């Protein structure tokens, strides 16, 4: 069982992670992007996005995420539908542990683009 190695590993499947994957792929870094077991970026759960350049009539959030992912993979990014459990940044190459079976890979570069989670206010009344 040989551990896989990547020049570039991106953790996060939202617009920042996928854009990083696109640029890294175009630079020939053959990135691996971990989007998780389900895409749940804020953009993927948004309805109409009216402030993204190039879409004068707006675009639905999930559709935009799909388009960015397709563009990144078209240029050579590899998508992993697995959650990252741990990242060891104490020595190079960096070690990433992921998936239900705790698979491991190493990478020269790790980009963390994990995004944010909306914190809902639940005021009384």
Coordinates of N, CA and C in Angstrom, one line a residue:
X1 N 0.8 -1.2 0.0 CA 0.0 0.0 0.0 C 0.9 1.2 0.0
X2 N 1.1 1.8 -1.2 CA 1.9 3.0 -1.3 C 1.1 4.3 -1.0
X3 N 1.7 5.2 -0.2 CA 1.0 6.4 0.1 C 1.2 7.3 -1.1
X4 N 0.0 8.0 -1.5 CA 0.1 8.9 -2.7 C 0.7 10.2 -2.3
X5 N 1.2 10.9 -3.2 CA 1.9 12.2 -3.0 C 1.3 13.2 -4.0
X6 N 1.2 14.4 -3.6 CA 0.7 15.5 -4.5 C 1.6 16.7 -4.3
X7 N 1.8 17.4 -5.4 CA 2.5 18.7 -5.3 C 1.6 19.7 -4.5
X8 N 0.3 19.6 -4.6 CA -0.6 20.6 -4.0 C -1.9 19.9 -3.5
X9 N -2.2 20.1 -2.3 CA -3.4 19.6 -1.7 C -4.3 20.8 -1.2
X10 N -5.5 20.8 -1.6 CA -6.4 21.9 -1.2 C -7.5 21.3 -0.4
X11 N -7.8 21.8 0.8 CA -8.8 21.3 1.7 C -9.9 22.4 1.7
X12 N -11.0 22.0 1.1 CA -12.2 22.9 1.0 C -12.8 22.9 -0.4
X13 N -14.1 22.7 -0.5 CA -14.7 22.6 -1.8 C -15.7 23.7 -2.1
X14 N -15.5 24.8 -1.4 CA -16.3 26.0 -1.7 C -15.6 26.8 -2.8
X15 N -16.1 28.0 -3.1 CA -15.5 28.8 -4.2 C -14.0 29.1 -4.0
X16 N -13.5 29.4 -2.8 CA -12.1 29.6 -2.6 C -11.3 28.4 -2.9
X17 N -11.7 27.3 -2.4 CA -10.9 26.0 -2.6 C -10.9 25.6 -4.1
X18 N -12.1 25.7 -4.7 CA -12.1 25.3 -6.1 C -11.4 26.3 -7.0
X19 N -11.4 27.6 -6.7 CA -10.6 28.5 -7.5 C -9.1 28.3 -7.3
X20 N -8.7 28.0 -6.1 CA -7.3 27.6 -5.8 C -7.0 26.4 -6.7
X21 N -7.9 25.4 -6.7 CA -7.6 24.2 -7.5 C -7.5 24.5 -9.0
X22 N -8.3 25.4 -9.5 CA -8.2 25.9 -10.9 C -6.9 26.5 -11.2
X23 N -6.5 27.4 -10.4 CA -5.2 28.1 -10.6 C -4.0 27.1 -10.4
X24 N -4.1 26.2 -9.4 CA -3.0 25.3 -9.2 C -2.9 24.3 -10.4
X25 N -4.1 23.9 -10.9 CA -4.1 23.0 -12.1 C -3.5 23.6 -13.3
X26 N -3.9 24.9 -13.5 CA -3.4 25.6 -14.7 C -1.9 25.8 -14.6
X27 N -1.4 25.8 -13.4 CA 0.1 26.0 -13.2 C 0.8 24.7 -13.2
X28 N 0.1 23.6 -13.5 CA 0.7 22.3 -13.7 C 1.0 21.6 -12.4
X29 N 0.4 22.0 -11.3 CA 0.6 21.4 -10.0 C -0.2 20.1 -9.7
X30 N -1.1 19.7 -10.6 CA -1.9 18.5 -10.4 C -2.5 18.5 -9.0
X31 N -3.3 19.5 -8.6 CA -3.8 19.5 -7.2 C -4.9 18.4 -6.9
X32 N -4.9 18.0 -5.7 CA -6.0 17.2 -5.1 C -6.8 18.1 -4.2
X33 N -8.1 18.2 -4.5 CA -8.9 19.1 -3.7 C -9.9 18.2 -2.9
X34 N -9.9 18.4 -1.6 CA -10.9 17.6 -0.8 C -12.1 18.5 -0.6
X35 N -13.2 18.0 -1.1 CA -14.5 18.8 -1.0 C -15.4 18.3 0.1
X36 N -15.0 17.1 0.7 CA -15.8 16.5 1.7 C -16.8 15.5 1.2
X37 N -17.5 14.8 2.1 CA -18.4 13.8 1.6 C -19.7 14.5 1.0
X38 N -19.9 15.7 1.3 CA -21.0 16.4 0.7 C -20.5 17.9 0.5
X39 N -20.9 18.5 -0.6 CA -20.6 19.9 -0.7 C -21.6 20.7 0.1
X40 N -21.1 21.4 1.0 CA -22.0 22.2 1.9 C -21.4 23.6 2.1
X41 N -20.8 24.1 1.1 CA -20.3 25.5 1.2 C -21.5 26.4 1.2
X42 N -21.2 27.6 1.8 CA -22.3 28.6 1.8 C -22.9 28.9 0.4
X43 N -22.0 28.9 -0.6 CA -22.4 29.2 -1.9 C -23.3 28.1 -2.5
X44 N -23.0 26.8 -2.1 CA -23.8 25.7 -2.6 C -25.2 25.7 -2.0
X45 N -25.4 26.4 -1.0 CA -26.7 26.4 -0.4 C -27.4 27.8 -0.6
X46 N -26.8 28.6 -1.4 CA -27.4 29.9 -1.7 C -28.3 29.8 -3.0
X47 N -29.3 30.5 -3.0 CA -30.2 30.5 -4.2 C -29.6 31.4 -5.2
X48 N -30.2 32.6 -5.5 CA -29.7 33.4 -6.6 C -28.5 34.3 -6.1
X49 N -27.4 34.2 -6.9 CA -26.2 35.0 -6.7 C -26.3 36.1 -7.7
X50 N -26.4 37.3 -7.3 CA -26.5 38.4 -8.3 C -25.3 39.3 -8.4
X51 N -24.3 39.0 -7.5 CA -23.1 39.8 -7.5 C -21.8 39.1 -8.0
X52 N -21.9 38.1 -8.7 CA -20.8 37.4 -9.3 C -20.5 37.9 -10.7
X53 N -19.3 38.3 -11.0 CA -19.0 38.9 -12.3 C -19.3 37.9 -13.4
X54 N -19.9 38.3 -14.5 CA -20.1 37.5 -15.7 C -21.5 36.9 -15.8
X55 N -22.3 37.2 -14.8 CA -23.7 36.7 -14.8 C -24.6 37.9 -14.6
X56 N -24.9 38.6 -15.6 CA -25.8 39.8 -15.5 C -27.2 39.5 -14.9
X57 N -27.7 38.3 -15.2 CA -29.0 37.9 -14.7 C -28.9 37.1 -13.4
X58 N -27.7 36.9 -12.9 CA -27.5 36.1 -11.7 C -27.3 34.7 -12.0
X59 N -27.0 33.9 -11.1 CA -26.7 32.5 -11.2 C -27.1 31.8 -9.9
X60 N -27.6 30.6 -10.0 CA -27.9 29.9 -8.7 C -26.6 29.4 -8.1
X61 N -26.5 29.4 -6.8 CA -25.3 29.1 -6.1 C -24.8 27.7 -6.4
X62 N -25.6 26.6 -6.3 CA -25.2 25.3 -6.7 C -24.7 25.2 -8.1
X63 N -25.3 25.9 -9.0 CA -24.9 25.8 -10.4 C -23.5 26.5 -10.6
X64 N -23.3 27.6 -9.9 CA -22.0 28.2 -9.9 C -20.9 27.3 -9.4
X65 N -21.1 26.7 -8.2 CA -20.2 25.7 -7.7 C -19.9 24.6 -8.7
X66 N -20.9 24.1 -9.3 CA -20.7 23.0 -10.3 C -19.8 23.5 -11.5
X67 N -20.0 24.7 -11.9 CA -19.3 25.3 -13.0 C -17.8 25.5 -12.7
X68 N -17.6 26.0 -11.4 CA -16.2 26.2 -11.0 C -15.5 24.8 -10.9
X69 N -16.2 23.8 -10.3 CA -15.6 22.5 -10.2 C -15.3 21.9 -11.5
X70 N -16.2 22.0 -12.5 CA -16.0 21.5 -13.8 C -14.7 22.1 -14.5
X71 N -14.6 23.4 -14.3 CA -13.5 24.1 -14.9 C -12.2 23.7 -14.2
X72 N -12.2 23.5 -12.9 CA -11.0 23.0 -12.2 C -10.6 21.6 -12.7
X73 N -11.6 20.7 -12.8 CA -11.2 19.3 -13.2 C -10.9 19.3 -14.6
X74 N -11.4 20.1 -15.5 CA -11.1 20.1 -16.9 C -9.6 20.5 -17.0
X75 N -9.0 21.3 -16.1 CA -7.6 21.7 -16.2 C -6.7 20.7 -15.4
X76 N -7.3 19.7 -14.8 CA -6.4 18.7 -14.2 C -6.5 18.5 -12.7
X77 N -7.4 19.3 -12.0 CA -7.6 19.1 -10.6 C -8.3 17.7 -10.3
X78 N -7.9 17.1 -9.3 CA -8.5 15.8 -8.9 C -9.4 16.1 -7.7
X79 N -10.6 15.7 -7.7 CA -11.6 15.9 -6.6 C -11.7 14.7 -5.8
X80 N -11.5 14.9 -4.5 CA -11.7 13.8 -3.5 C -13.0 14.1 -2.7
X81 N -14.0 13.2 -2.8 CA -15.2 13.4 -2.0 C -15.0 12.7 -0.7
X82 N -14.1 13.2 0.1 CA -13.8 12.7 1.4 C -13.5 13.8 2.4
X83 N -13.8 13.6 3.7 CA -13.5 14.6 4.7 C -12.1 14.4 5.2
X84 N -11.4 15.5 5.4 CA -10.1 15.4 6.0 C -10.2 15.3 7.5
X85 N -9.5 14.3 8.1 CA -9.6 14.1 9.5 C -8.4 14.8 10.2
X86 N -7.2 14.9 9.6 CA -6.1 15.5 10.3 C -5.1 15.9 9.2
X87 N -4.3 16.9 9.6 CA -3.2 17.4 8.7 C -2.0 17.6 9.6
X88 N -0.9 17.0 9.3 CA 0.3 17.2 10.0 C 1.2 18.1 9.3
X89 N 1.4 19.4 9.8 CA 2.1 20.4 9.2 C 3.5 20.6 9.9
X90 N 3.9 19.6 10.7 CA 5.1 19.8 11.5 C 6.4 19.4 10.7
X91 N 6.2 18.7 9.6 CA 7.4 18.4 8.7 C 6.9 18.2 7.3
X92 N 7.9 18.4 6.4 CA 7.6 18.3 4.9 C 8.1 16.9 4.5
X93 N 7.4 16.2 3.6 CA 6.1 16.7 3.0 C 5.0 16.6 4.1
X94 N 4.0 17.4 4.0 CA 2.9 17.4 4.9 C 2.1 16.1 4.7
X95 N 1.5 15.7 5.8 CA 0.7 14.5 5.8 C -0.8 14.8 6.0
X96 N -1.6 14.3 5.1 CA -3.1 14.5 5.2 C -3.7 13.1 5.5
X97 N -4.6 13.0 6.5 CA -5.4 11.8 6.8 C -6.8 12.1 6.4
X98 N -7.4 11.2 5.7 CA -8.8 11.5 5.2 C -9.6 10.2 5.0
X99 N -10.9 10.4 4.8 CA -11.8 9.3 4.5 C -12.2 8.5 5.7
X100 N -13.2 7.6 5.5 CA -13.6 6.8 6.6 C -12.6 5.8 7.0
X101 N -11.7 5.4 6.1 CA -10.6 4.4 6.4 C -9.3 5.0 6.8
X102 N -9.3 6.4 7.1 CA -8.1 7.1 7.5 C -6.9 6.9 6.5
X103 N -7.3 7.0 5.2 CA -6.2 7.0 4.2 C -5.3 8.1 4.4
X104 N -4.0 8.0 3.9 CA -3.0 9.0 4.1 C -2.4 9.4 2.7
X105 N -2.1 10.6 2.6 CA -1.3 11.1 1.5 C -0.4 12.2 1.9
X106 N 0.6 12.5 1.1 CA 1.5 13.6 1.5 C 1.4 14.6 0.4
X107 N 1.8 15.9 0.7 CA 1.8 17.0 -0.2 C 2.9 18.0 0.1
X108 N 3.4 18.6 -1.0 CA 4.4 19.6 -0.8 C 3.8 20.9 -0.3
X109 N 2.5 21.1 -0.7 CA 1.8 22.4 -0.3 C 0.4 22.0 0.1
X110 N -0.1 22.6 1.1 CA -1.4 22.5 1.6 C -2.1 23.8 1.6
X111 N -3.2 24.0 1.0 CA -4.0 25.2 1.0 C -5.2 24.9 1.8
X112 N -5.4 25.7 2.9 CA -6.6 25.5 3.7 C -7.7 26.6 3.2
X113 N -8.8 26.1 2.7 CA -9.8 27.0 2.2 C -11.2 26.4 2.8
X114 N -11.2 26.3 4.1 CA -12.4 25.6 4.7 C -13.6 26.5 4.8
X115 N -13.5 27.8 4.5 CA -14.7 28.6 4.5 C -15.2 28.9 5.9
X116 N -16.5 29.2 5.9 CA -17.1 29.6 7.2 C -18.5 28.9 7.3
X117 N -19.1 29.0 8.4 CA -20.4 28.5 8.7 C -21.2 29.6 9.3
X118 N -22.4 29.8 8.7 CA -23.3 30.8 9.2 C -23.7 30.5 10.6
X119 N -23.6 31.4 11.5 CA -24.1 31.2 12.9 C -25.5 31.9 13.0
X120 N -26.5 31.1 13.1 CA -27.9 31.6 13.1 C -28.2 32.2 14.5
X121 N -28.8 33.3 14.5 CA -29.4 33.9 15.7 C -30.8 33.3 15.9
X122 N -31.0 33.0 17.1 CA -32.4 32.5 17.4 C -33.0 33.3 18.6
X123 N -33.3 34.6 18.2 CA -33.9 35.4 19.2 C -35.2 35.0 19.7
X124 N -35.5 35.2 21.0 CA -36.9 34.8 21.4 C -37.9 35.6 20.8
X125 N -39.1 35.0 20.6 CA -40.2 35.8 20.0 C -40.3 35.6 18.6

